[in-house]
Tab-separated table of C-alpha atoms in Angstrom:
chain	number	residue	atom	x	y	z
A	30	MET	CA	-0.348	-0.383	31.485
A	31	GLU	CA	0.493	2.968	33.036
A	32	ASN	CA	3.961	4.609	32.122
A	33	CYS	CA	4.578	2.779	28.663
A	34	ASP	CA	7.681	3.372	27.051
A	35	ALA	CA	5.309	4.445	24.179
A	36	ASP	CA	1.998	4.101	22.785
A	37	VAL	CA	2.811	1.969	20.260
A	38	VAL	CA	5.968	-0.256	19.233
A	39	VAL	CA	6.070	-0.487	15.276
A	40	VAL	CA	8.277	-3.432	14.563
A	41	GLY	CA	9.972	-2.859	11.037
A	42	ALA	CA	11.412	0.539	9.548
A	43	GLY	CA	10.635	-0.076	5.752
A	44	PRO	CA	7.811	1.600	4.072
A	45	THR	CA	4.694	0.377	5.603
A	46	GLY	CA	6.548	0.755	9.313
A	47	LEU	CA	7.577	4.143	8.724
A	48	MET	CA	4.287	5.228	6.944
A	49	LEU	CA	2.328	3.977	10.034
A	50	ALA	CA	4.736	5.709	12.377
A	51	ALA	CA	3.839	9.153	10.613
A	52	GLU	CA	0.276	8.535	10.791
A	53	LEU	CA	0.658	7.819	14.243
A	54	ARG	CA	2.593	10.688	15.425
A	55	LEU	CA	0.082	12.871	12.897
A	56	ALA	CA	-2.490	11.884	15.391
A	57	GLY	CA	-0.274	12.939	18.543
A	58	VAL	CA	0.443	9.170	19.742
A	59	THR	CA	3.884	8.225	21.025
A	60	VAL	CA	5.781	5.834	18.630
A	61	VAL	CA	8.930	3.699	18.719
A	62	VAL	CA	10.081	2.181	15.504
A	63	LEU	CA	12.586	-0.763	15.881
A	64	ASP	CA	14.512	-2.393	13.189
A	65	ARG	CA	16.885	-5.057	12.868
A	66	LEU	CA	19.395	-3.652	10.327
A	67	ALA	CA	22.067	-1.237	11.453
A	68	GLU	CA	21.340	0.921	8.426
A	69	PRO	CA	18.904	1.161	5.719
A	70	MET	CA	18.940	-0.794	2.744
A	71	ARG	CA	20.820	0.366	-0.105
A	72	GLN	CA	18.857	-1.648	-2.501
A	73	SER	CA	15.218	-1.368	-3.642
A	74	ARG	CA	13.003	-4.687	-4.618
A	75	ALA	CA	10.019	-1.661	-5.284
A	76	LEU	CA	10.924	0.650	-7.826
A	77	GLY	CA	7.633	2.525	-7.846
A	78	PHE	CA	4.325	2.807	-6.136
A	79	SER	CA	0.375	2.176	-7.370
A	80	ALA	CA	-2.025	5.220	-8.211
A	81	ARG	CA	-3.497	4.968	-5.132
A	82	THR	CA	-0.527	5.390	-3.193
A	83	ILE	CA	0.185	8.260	-5.076
A	84	GLU	CA	-3.332	9.976	-4.059
A	85	GLU	CA	-2.377	9.124	-0.484
A	86	PHE	CA	0.893	10.115	-0.037
A	87	ASP	CA	-0.928	13.486	-1.962
A	88	GLN	CA	-3.138	13.371	0.934
A	89	ARG	CA	-0.526	14.051	3.653
A	90	GLY	CA	1.298	16.397	0.903
A	91	LEU	CA	4.242	14.283	0.407
A	92	LEU	CA	4.453	14.375	-2.857
A	93	PRO	CA	6.503	17.326	-3.416
A	94	ARG	CA	9.443	15.362	-1.555
A	95	PHE	CA	9.744	12.657	-4.650
A	96	GLY	CA	9.969	15.317	-7.142
A	97	GLU	CA	8.660	15.546	-10.486
A	98	LEU	CA	6.488	12.033	-10.898
A	99	GLN	CA	6.448	9.933	-14.055
A	100	THR	CA	3.592	8.066	-14.216
A	101	ILE	CA	3.191	5.133	-16.739
A	102	PRO	CA	-0.255	5.479	-18.672
A	103	VAL	CA	-0.355	2.166	-20.109
A	104	GLY	CA	0.285	-1.045	-18.092
A	105	HIS	CA	-1.071	-4.821	-18.288
A	106	PHE	CA	-2.978	-7.542	-16.555
A	107	GLY	CA	-0.634	-10.870	-17.138
A	108	GLY	CA	0.942	-9.425	-19.900
A	109	LEU	CA	-2.145	-8.051	-21.600
A	110	PRO	CA	-1.926	-4.056	-22.304
A	111	ILE	CA	-4.454	-1.861	-20.719
A	112	ASP	CA	-4.513	2.161	-21.108
A	113	PHE	CA	-4.937	2.912	-17.429
A	114	ARG	CA	-6.041	6.519	-18.135
A	115	LEU	CA	-9.355	4.762	-18.870
A	116	MET	CA	-9.807	5.418	-15.536
A	117	GLU	CA	-10.029	8.774	-13.807
A	118	GLY	CA	-6.847	9.084	-12.121
A	119	GLY	CA	-5.580	5.969	-13.561
A	120	SER	CA	-1.997	5.075	-14.170
A	121	TYR	CA	-0.176	1.952	-13.654
A	122	GLY	CA	1.818	3.980	-11.002
A	123	ALA	CA	5.003	5.989	-10.191
A	124	ARG	CA	8.155	4.493	-11.731
A	125	GLY	CA	11.502	5.066	-11.536
A	126	ILE	CA	11.696	5.332	-7.743
A	127	PRO	CA	13.424	3.205	-6.130
A	128	GLN	CA	12.531	1.674	-2.260
A	129	SER	CA	15.487	3.464	-0.653
A	130	VAL	CA	14.640	6.697	-2.084
A	131	THR	CA	10.558	5.973	-0.592
A	132	GLU	CA	12.086	4.568	2.907
A	133	LYS	CA	14.207	7.681	3.231
A	134	ILE	CA	11.445	10.165	2.633
A	135	LEU	CA	9.278	8.041	4.916
A	136	ALA	CA	11.701	7.969	7.652
A	137	GLY	CA	12.484	11.659	7.405
A	138	ARG	CA	8.671	12.330	7.729
A	139	ALA	CA	8.307	10.182	10.524
A	140	GLN	CA	11.010	11.521	12.466
A	141	GLU	CA	9.806	15.258	11.646
A	142	LEU	CA	6.904	14.380	13.500
A	143	GLY	CA	8.572	12.882	16.443
A	144	ALA	CA	8.756	9.314	15.918
A	145	ASP	CA	11.858	7.552	17.600
A	146	LEU	CA	13.631	5.444	15.110
A	147	ARG	CA	16.045	2.757	16.612
A	148	ARG	CA	18.025	0.635	14.039
A	149	GLY	CA	20.045	-2.507	14.830
A	150	VAL	CA	17.354	-3.827	17.595
A	151	GLU	CA	16.013	-7.190	16.969
A	152	VAL	CA	12.583	-8.361	18.729
A	153	THR	CA	12.722	-11.760	20.571
A	154	GLY	CA	9.833	-11.881	22.627
A	155	VAL	CA	6.334	-10.005	22.686
A	156	THR	CA	4.009	-10.735	25.946
A	157	GLU	CA	0.590	-9.014	26.087
A	158	TRP	CA	-0.473	-7.981	29.823
A	159	ASP	CA	-4.154	-6.623	30.640
A	160	GLY	CA	-3.496	-3.134	29.005
A	161	GLY	CA	-0.730	-3.252	27.268
A	162	VAL	CA	2.253	-5.243	25.888
A	163	GLU	CA	6.147	-5.932	26.712
A	164	VAL	CA	8.268	-6.191	24.072
A	165	GLU	CA	11.781	-7.863	24.330
A	166	THR	CA	14.338	-6.681	22.165
A	167	THR	CA	18.035	-7.409	21.793
A	168	ASP	CA	18.533	-3.788	23.313
A	169	GLY	CA	16.103	-4.217	26.104
A	170	ARG	CA	12.304	-4.189	27.038
A	171	LEU	CA	9.934	-1.907	25.990
A	172	THR	CA	6.392	-1.565	27.020
A	173	ALA	CA	3.771	-0.092	24.958
A	174	ARG	CA	-0.079	-0.298	24.540
A	175	TYR	CA	0.330	-1.818	21.581
A	176	VAL	CA	2.511	-3.416	19.228
A	177	VAL	CA	2.468	-3.805	15.344
A	178	GLY	CA	4.657	-5.694	12.900
A	179	CYS	CA	5.776	-4.562	10.008
A	180	ASP	CA	8.567	-6.732	10.071
A	181	GLY	CA	8.195	-8.415	6.584
A	182	ALA	CA	7.090	-12.024	5.208
A	183	ARG	CA	9.109	-13.804	8.122
A	184	SER	CA	7.637	-11.535	10.542
A	185	THR	CA	8.953	-12.244	13.961
A	186	VAL	CA	6.051	-10.408	15.527
A	187	ARG	CA	3.354	-12.719	13.730
A	188	THR	CA	5.281	-15.977	14.960
A	189	LEU	CA	5.040	-14.859	18.459
A	190	ALA	CA	1.862	-13.729	18.241
A	191	GLY	CA	0.811	-17.469	16.895
A	192	ILE	CA	-0.907	-15.851	14.018
A	193	GLU	CA	-1.195	-18.488	10.786
A	194	PHE	CA	0.008	-17.554	7.289
A	195	PRO	CA	-1.579	-19.937	5.145
A	196	GLY	CA	-1.118	-19.895	1.419
A	197	THR	CA	0.835	-21.716	-1.435
A	198	GLU	CA	4.457	-23.029	-1.771
A	199	ALA	CA	6.981	-21.311	-4.748
A	200	THR	CA	6.880	-23.154	-7.806
A	201	MET	CA	9.182	-20.794	-9.659
A	202	GLU	CA	11.754	-18.358	-9.750
A	203	MET	CA	12.607	-14.959	-10.697
A	204	TRP	CA	15.987	-13.663	-11.016
A	205	LEU	CA	16.826	-9.748	-11.038
A	206	ALA	CA	19.960	-8.109	-11.460
A	207	ASP	CA	20.731	-4.488	-11.275
A	208	VAL	CA	23.747	-3.570	-14.012
A	209	VAL	CA	25.921	-0.582	-15.155
A	210	GLY	CA	28.075	-0.781	-18.423
A	211	VAL	CA	25.565	-1.990	-20.809
A	212	ARG	CA	23.202	-0.277	-23.130
A	213	LEU	CA	19.598	-2.183	-22.729
A	214	ARG	CA	16.673	-1.692	-24.660
A	215	PRO	CA	13.698	-1.019	-21.825
A	216	ARG	CA	11.205	-3.555	-21.433
A	217	PHE	CA	8.833	-1.822	-18.886
A	218	SER	CA	6.418	-4.503	-18.661
A	219	GLY	CA	8.437	-7.516	-19.556
A	220	GLU	CA	8.377	-9.542	-22.719
A	221	ARG	CA	7.672	-13.180	-23.272
A	222	VAL	CA	9.915	-15.025	-25.294
A	223	PRO	CA	10.586	-18.320	-26.085
A	224	GLY	CA	11.433	-20.550	-22.648
A	225	GLY	CA	10.153	-17.652	-20.652
A	226	MET	CA	10.053	-13.978	-19.975
A	227	VAL	CA	12.645	-11.046	-19.874
A	228	MET	CA	12.084	-7.376	-18.223
A	229	VAL	CA	14.363	-4.521	-18.490
A	230	LEU	CA	13.508	-1.307	-15.992
A	231	PRO	CA	15.759	1.416	-16.537
A	232	MET	CA	17.078	2.787	-13.135
A	233	GLY	CA	18.594	5.813	-13.923
A	234	PRO	CA	20.830	7.126	-16.884
A	235	GLU	CA	23.251	4.504	-15.781
A	236	VAL	CA	21.896	1.537	-14.617
A	237	ASN	CA	19.342	-1.150	-15.701
A	238	ARG	CA	17.479	-3.668	-13.682
A	239	VAL	CA	17.471	-6.951	-15.620
A	240	VAL	CA	14.890	-9.539	-14.724
A	241	VAL	CA	14.644	-13.388	-16.034
A	242	TYR	CA	12.329	-15.967	-15.647
A	243	GLU	CA	13.496	-19.498	-17.546
A	244	ARG	CA	10.182	-21.717	-17.555
A	245	GLY	CA	10.918	-25.238	-16.571
A	246	ALA	CA	14.189	-24.107	-14.320
A	247	PRO	CA	14.240	-26.029	-11.178
A	248	LEU	CA	13.774	-24.603	-7.682
A	249	ARG	CA	17.084	-23.956	-6.083
A	250	GLY	CA	15.845	-24.616	-2.821
A	251	THR	CA	17.904	-21.779	-0.910
A	252	ARG	CA	17.336	-18.225	0.293
A	253	GLU	CA	20.482	-17.411	-0.939
A	254	ALA	CA	20.469	-15.072	-4.379
A	255	PRO	CA	21.387	-16.585	-7.621
A	256	THR	CA	24.849	-15.743	-8.965
A	257	PHE	CA	25.291	-12.774	-11.711
A	258	GLU	CA	26.928	-15.678	-13.774
A	259	GLN	CA	23.566	-17.796	-13.630
A	260	VAL	CA	21.685	-14.493	-14.314
A	261	ARG	CA	23.720	-13.724	-17.667
A	262	GLU	CA	23.650	-17.064	-18.829
A	263	THR	CA	20.090	-17.291	-18.413
A	264	TRP	CA	19.663	-13.862	-20.105
A	265	THR	CA	21.941	-14.988	-23.277
A	266	ARG	CA	19.832	-18.533	-23.289
A	267	LEU	CA	16.376	-16.424	-23.612
A	268	THR	CA	17.492	-13.413	-25.717
A	269	GLY	CA	20.395	-13.776	-27.714
A	270	GLU	CA	21.915	-10.876	-26.118
A	271	ASP	CA	25.414	-10.513	-24.330
A	272	LEU	CA	25.656	-9.336	-20.877
A	273	SER	CA	29.187	-9.687	-20.161
A	274	ALA	CA	30.312	-6.281	-20.484
A	275	ALA	CA	27.483	-5.728	-17.499
A	276	LYS	CA	28.805	-4.843	-13.935
A	277	PRO	CA	26.429	-6.325	-11.268
A	278	LEU	CA	25.558	-3.792	-8.263
A	279	TRP	CA	23.327	-6.268	-6.595
A	280	VAL	CA	21.196	-9.492	-7.519
A	281	SER	CA	18.287	-11.049	-5.886
A	282	PHE	CA	15.028	-13.284	-6.675
A	283	PHE	CA	11.521	-13.604	-5.706
A	284	THR	CA	9.339	-16.549	-6.058
A	285	ASP	CA	5.237	-16.880	-6.350
A	286	SER	CA	4.518	-18.079	-3.304
A	287	SER	CA	1.697	-16.249	-1.974
A	288	ARG	CA	0.301	-16.245	1.565
A	289	GLN	CA	-1.948	-14.202	3.400
A	290	ALA	CA	-1.980	-14.020	7.380
A	291	ALA	CA	-5.275	-15.562	9.041
A	292	ALA	CA	-5.743	-12.545	11.040
A	293	TYR	CA	-4.559	-8.611	11.111
A	294	ARG	CA	-4.836	-8.166	14.644
A	295	ARG	CA	-4.770	-10.717	17.733
A	296	GLY	CA	-5.668	-8.858	20.615
A	297	ARG	CA	-2.973	-5.907	21.139
A	298	VAL	CA	-0.515	-6.974	18.392
A	299	LEU	CA	-1.083	-5.855	14.757
A	300	LEU	CA	0.011	-6.849	11.474
A	301	ALA	CA	0.703	-4.752	8.275
A	302	GLY	CA	2.291	-4.795	4.944
A	303	ASP	CA	4.540	-8.159	3.758
A	304	ALA	CA	3.667	-9.565	7.664
A	305	VAL	CA	0.162	-10.051	6.303
A	306	HIS	CA	0.256	-10.450	2.477
A	307	VAL	CA	2.988	-11.927	0.365
A	308	HIS	CA	2.820	-12.539	-3.429
A	309	MET	CA	4.804	-12.130	-6.841
A	310	PRO	CA	5.574	-8.166	-7.469
A	311	ILE	CA	3.322	-8.002	-10.415
A	312	GLY	CA	2.012	-4.401	-10.855
A	313	GLY	CA	3.587	-2.767	-7.968
A	314	GLN	CA	1.195	-3.425	-5.696
A	315	GLY	CA	3.063	-5.114	-2.866
A	316	MET	CA	4.528	-2.010	-1.130
A	317	SER	CA	1.621	-0.405	-2.078
A	318	ALA	CA	-0.969	-2.308	-0.506
A	319	GLY	CA	1.360	-1.993	2.598
A	320	ILE	CA	1.580	1.716	2.862
A	321	GLN	CA	-2.326	1.433	2.213
A	322	ASP	CA	-2.576	-0.908	5.529
A	323	ALA	CA	-0.936	1.600	7.312
A	324	VAL	CA	-2.859	5.041	6.440
A	325	ASN	CA	-6.022	2.390	7.411
A	326	LEU	CA	-5.067	1.583	10.569
A	327	GLY	CA	-2.892	4.295	11.941
A	328	TRP	CA	-5.801	6.725	12.489
A	329	LYS	CA	-8.059	4.035	13.706
A	330	LEU	CA	-5.264	2.752	16.338
A	331	ALA	CA	-4.208	6.531	17.457
A	332	ALA	CA	-8.209	7.113	18.040
A	333	VAL	CA	-8.057	3.923	20.082
A	334	VAL	CA	-5.051	4.862	21.847
A	335	LYS	CA	-6.484	7.905	23.010
A	336	GLY	CA	-9.772	6.702	24.252
A	337	THR	CA	-11.844	8.787	21.735
A	338	ALA	CA	-12.694	5.545	20.104
A	339	PRO	CA	-13.647	2.001	21.301
A	340	GLN	CA	-11.473	-0.901	20.774
A	341	GLU	CA	-14.018	-2.531	18.162
A	342	LEU	CA	-12.800	0.479	15.804
A	343	LEU	CA	-9.634	-1.995	15.416
A	344	ASP	CA	-11.801	-5.105	14.124
A	345	THR	CA	-12.713	-2.624	10.888
A	346	TYR	CA	-8.789	-2.698	9.813
A	347	HIS	CA	-8.991	-6.964	9.684
A	348	ALA	CA	-12.389	-6.159	8.332
A	349	GLU	CA	-11.692	-3.865	5.222
A	350	ARG	CA	-7.739	-4.597	4.618
A	351	HIS	CA	-8.289	-8.448	4.878
A	352	PRO	CA	-10.235	-8.321	1.572
A	353	VAL	CA	-8.116	-6.045	0.110
A	354	GLY	CA	-4.959	-8.248	0.677
A	355	ALA	CA	-6.768	-11.540	-0.722
A	356	ARG	CA	-7.464	-9.618	-4.197
A	357	VAL	CA	-3.980	-9.045	-4.731
A	358	VAL	CA	-2.773	-12.362	-3.603
A	359	ALA	CA	-5.426	-13.634	-6.053
A	360	ASN	CA	-5.013	-11.171	-9.143
A	361	THR	CA	-1.115	-11.583	-8.710
A	362	LEU	CA	-1.537	-15.530	-9.010
A	363	ALA	CA	-3.758	-15.223	-11.945
A	364	GLN	CA	-1.656	-12.874	-13.812
A	365	ARG	CA	1.185	-15.281	-12.954
A	366	TRP	CA	-0.404	-18.110	-14.938
A	367	LEU	CA	-1.105	-15.399	-18.023
A	368	TYR	CA	2.079	-14.000	-17.978
A	369	LEU	CA	4.463	-16.702	-17.579
A	370	ALA	CA	3.050	-20.183	-18.330
A	371	GLY	CA	3.719	-21.955	-21.577
A	372	ASP	CA	1.676	-22.450	-24.887
A	373	GLU	CA	-0.722	-24.300	-23.044
A	374	MET	CA	-2.480	-20.944	-21.495
A	375	GLN	CA	-2.814	-19.251	-24.685
A	376	PRO	CA	-6.290	-20.028	-25.253
A	377	LEU	CA	-6.930	-18.015	-21.624
A	378	ARG	CA	-4.738	-15.643	-23.031
A	379	ASP	CA	-6.891	-15.346	-26.188
A	380	VAL	CA	-10.285	-15.252	-24.523
A	381	PHE	CA	-8.539	-12.319	-22.123
A	382	ALA	CA	-7.842	-10.149	-24.928
A	383	GLU	CA	-11.278	-10.505	-26.314
A	384	LEU	CA	-12.810	-9.426	-22.936
A	385	LEU	CA	-10.432	-6.702	-23.099
A	386	GLN	CA	-12.014	-5.023	-26.201
A	387	HIS	CA	-14.668	-3.954	-23.529
A	388	ASP	CA	-14.427	-0.952	-21.431
A	389	GLU	CA	-16.289	-2.462	-18.617
A	390	VAL	CA	-13.437	-5.157	-18.213
A	391	LYS	CA	-10.644	-3.033	-18.693
A	392	LEU	CA	-12.343	-0.906	-15.730
A	393	ALA	CA	-12.990	-3.679	-13.612
A	394	LEU	CA	-9.297	-4.898	-14.003
A	395	ILE	CA	-7.448	-1.361	-13.540
A	396	GLY	CA	-9.586	-0.828	-10.371
A	397	MET	CA	-8.261	-4.201	-9.239
A	398	VAL	CA	-4.614	-3.474	-9.702
A	399	THR	CA	-4.216	0.268	-8.670
A	400	GLY	CA	-6.781	0.114	-5.597
A	401	LEU	CA	-8.825	2.838	-6.975
A	402	ASP	CA	-11.827	1.062	-6.685
A	403	ILE	CA	-11.775	-0.199	-3.390
A	404	CYS	CA	-15.259	0.236	-1.520
A	405	PHE	CA	-15.678	-0.225	2.348
A	406	ASP	CA	-18.914	-0.955	3.893
A	407	MET	CA	-20.261	2.386	5.440
A	408	GLY	CA	-23.672	1.295	6.149
A	409	GLU	CA	-27.062	2.394	4.004
A	410	GLY	CA	-26.817	4.759	1.570
A	411	GLU	CA	-26.933	5.097	-2.311
A	412	HIS	CA	-24.870	7.626	-3.293
A	413	PRO	CA	-22.299	6.228	-5.797
A	414	MET	CA	-19.300	7.765	-3.559
A	415	LEU	CA	-20.250	6.527	-0.330
A	416	GLY	CA	-17.429	3.726	1.115
A	417	ARG	CA	-15.337	4.713	-2.242
A	418	ARG	CA	-11.878	7.261	-1.760
A	419	LEU	CA	-12.578	10.885	-2.470
A	420	PRO	CA	-10.814	11.851	-5.867
A	421	LYS	CA	-8.728	15.277	-5.984
A	422	LEU	CA	-10.819	18.032	-6.542
A	423	ASP	CA	-10.857	21.618	-6.614
A	424	LEU	CA	-12.847	23.402	-4.021
A	425	VAL	CA	-13.916	27.086	-3.455
A	426	GLY	CA	-14.100	28.120	0.237
A	427	ALA	CA	-16.953	30.357	1.634
A	428	ASP	CA	-14.247	33.173	1.520
A	429	GLY	CA	-13.653	32.350	-2.141
A	430	ALA	CA	-10.110	30.830	-1.453
A	431	LYS	CA	-9.352	27.873	-3.629
A	432	THR	CA	-8.245	24.459	-1.966
A	433	SER	CA	-8.693	20.854	-3.026
A	434	THR	CA	-9.772	18.124	-1.176
A	435	PHE	CA	-6.668	16.205	-0.594
A	436	ASP	CA	-5.474	19.719	1.087
A	437	LEU	CA	-8.024	19.218	3.596
A	438	LEU	CA	-6.799	15.748	4.735
A	439	HIS	CA	-3.098	16.795	5.662
A	440	GLU	CA	-3.564	16.756	9.050
A	441	GLY	CA	-4.981	13.474	9.092
A	442	ARG	CA	-8.380	14.105	10.408
A	443	GLY	CA	-11.767	13.489	9.776
A	444	VAL	CA	-13.648	16.247	7.359
A	445	LEU	CA	-17.162	16.789	7.197
A	446	LEU	CA	-17.714	18.718	4.053
A	447	ASP	CA	-20.432	20.877	3.876
A	448	LEU	CA	-21.168	21.652	0.007
A	449	ALA	CA	-24.298	23.313	0.810
A	450	ASP	CA	-23.785	26.007	3.251
A	451	ASP	CA	-25.938	24.208	5.661
A	452	PRO	CA	-25.764	25.417	9.162
A	453	ALA	CA	-27.618	22.185	10.681
A	454	VAL	CA	-25.001	19.884	8.942
A	455	ARG	CA	-22.331	22.167	10.727
A	456	ARG	CA	-24.068	21.830	14.069
A	457	ALA	CA	-24.512	18.138	14.008
A	458	ALA	CA	-20.896	17.626	13.719
A	459	ALA	CA	-20.121	20.183	16.587
A	460	GLY	CA	-19.009	17.587	19.265
A	461	TRP	CA	-16.644	16.206	17.354
A	462	GLY	CA	-14.787	19.006	16.660
A	463	ASP	CA	-11.654	17.741	18.549
A	464	ARG	CA	-11.288	14.900	15.718
A	465	VAL	CA	-13.560	16.388	12.599
A	466	ASP	CA	-12.845	19.720	10.566
A	467	VAL	CA	-15.937	21.018	9.182
A	468	VAL	CA	-15.515	22.607	6.025
A	469	THR	CA	-17.882	24.664	3.844
A	470	ALA	CA	-16.864	24.857	0.075
A	471	ALA	CA	-18.508	24.241	-3.131
A	472	PRO	CA	-17.036	22.371	-6.264
A	473	HIS	CA	-14.933	24.754	-8.778
A	474	GLU	CA	-16.838	22.821	-11.414
A	475	THR	CA	-20.061	20.520	-11.981
A	476	GLY	CA	-19.993	17.163	-13.282
A	477	THR	CA	-17.664	15.951	-10.404
A	478	ALA	CA	-18.354	13.155	-8.226
A	479	LEU	CA	-19.312	15.258	-5.877
A	480	ASP	CA	-22.464	15.915	-7.813
A	481	GLY	CA	-25.764	15.204	-5.954
A	482	ALA	CA	-23.819	15.565	-2.451
A	483	ALA	CA	-25.203	18.151	-0.123
A	484	ALA	CA	-22.314	16.893	2.431
A	485	LEU	CA	-20.077	14.134	3.036
A	486	LEU	CA	-17.825	13.069	5.764
A	487	VAL	CA	-14.337	11.888	4.889
A	488	ARG	CA	-12.247	9.484	7.076
A	489	PRO	CA	-8.662	10.626	7.417
A	490	ASP	CA	-7.735	7.829	5.257
A	491	GLY	CA	-9.849	9.836	2.175
A	492	TYR	CA	-12.691	7.364	2.264
A	493	VAL	CA	-16.196	8.338	2.227
A	494	ALA	CA	-17.940	7.696	5.086
A	495	TRP	CA	-21.478	9.286	5.136
A	496	VAL	CA	-23.452	11.425	2.131
A	497	ALA	CA	-26.121	13.609	2.743
A	498	GLY	CA	-29.633	12.529	1.419
A	499	ASP	CA	-33.011	11.722	2.705
A	500	GLY	CA	-32.928	14.119	5.797
A	501	SER	CA	-29.980	11.841	7.300
A	502	THR	CA	-27.422	13.365	9.587
A	503	PRO	CA	-23.985	12.538	10.112
A	504	ASP	CA	-24.418	11.481	13.705
A	505	ALA	CA	-24.494	7.874	13.397
A	506	ALA	CA	-21.465	7.971	11.181
A	507	LEU	CA	-19.327	10.295	13.183
A	508	THR	CA	-20.188	8.056	16.128
A	509	ARG	CA	-19.393	4.974	14.611
A	510	TRP	CA	-15.746	6.388	13.019
A	511	PHE	CA	-14.807	8.710	15.150
A	512	GLY	CA	-16.188	8.027	18.626
A	513	THR	CA	-18.561	9.281	21.219
A	514	ALA	CA	-18.997	13.077	20.854
A	515	GLN	CA	-17.444	14.991	23.359
A	516	VAL	CA	-19.469	18.078	24.107
A	517	THR	CA	-23.101	18.234	23.497
A	518	ALA	CA	-23.933	19.879	20.154
A	519	ALA	CA	-25.815	23.302	20.103
A	520	PRO	CA	-29.689	22.799	19.837
């Protein structure tokens, strides 16, 4: 399709859509972001993000915009406490950061990079043509090469594309209210009480979020939020405490309905975030998973739009992120039963508590909840870093200057990290110089994840795609992830 209005139309200006827009603009792709709301939401369903999402923001140099982060060292799995610091880089995530703040920061980032953000525009139709798509809206029509639905659990884009959204219906509700005017004891991970569960999350000097779940309460069968009176009465029944002095700022609810899209891509229509996975908000995994979808998809979609990589590269988006989404859905459902079920679940809790005496079990659950143990299929290779995220490590350049592995990813390009000052490795990457930076450096310290690696190729999303060994060269990995070389490498 010639003369498109944009290379990509992103539908939905939540954290996922805004992060995707920023990633696409970082790669030089034109983007229009549409959102049906005339103004950004002031309320915040999410109050932080996961350890892996902290790293991804750091990879793009965004962390300073959030101020001083407070990370939670001890979290839980289904209500059973775990010290997340057992894993390198592990934490229960950054907390006390309202979703509205995250959205404001990401909107600023996307617009600084040149994204066209249009609010108060609703999508009514999507038609795929040969070479592009037409997006019908309440404000007219747009043409683009691709459209990405980041428009939430009731995604219009997903529905228009005919992508199924199988899963389980709601069996319970949890109610929440953001309140001022009362002093409440923090209950960060929630507390099981006779008849249900209660939680208190401080949101600032004066504001607390209270969450209540009353076991056996019937579903209301409506999308309308409960009244604060209902929340207050339930809180009193479960805790014996009086909330009558509290003033509600916002009241909402969520359920345990869990669904995942059958496909993350259909032709020139792609989906990300809540449009492809919804589940209970346990462990702050929902928004984080969406942001990680965006970081995985952004550089791939940009490469295909620019013609440096074939459309088949987009197939790896579903292949890599669908299993991650399925794992989030599964672990939140498992935690739902451990956390909220009655005494009939106590034998299973006792078994889990016994298993959690073993570090191997703790590490498996920490990796699952944080996303720090994600491993993608990169082909043959034995090095333990292959397919996994590159952690933040200090490096010393050939000129003696200090940097970090995350600093190298700020521009959203691939990085071939030459750790042995090997001219042959650098020559092998010459044909991809327009897409991949070649950096010669050495670890500042020994005993890191880079031990045993003479060179490695890192994708723009921070995952290691190739590690030197057995005389192998990076050519095959460079071609797989970055397309055909544009020039002939020097002999």
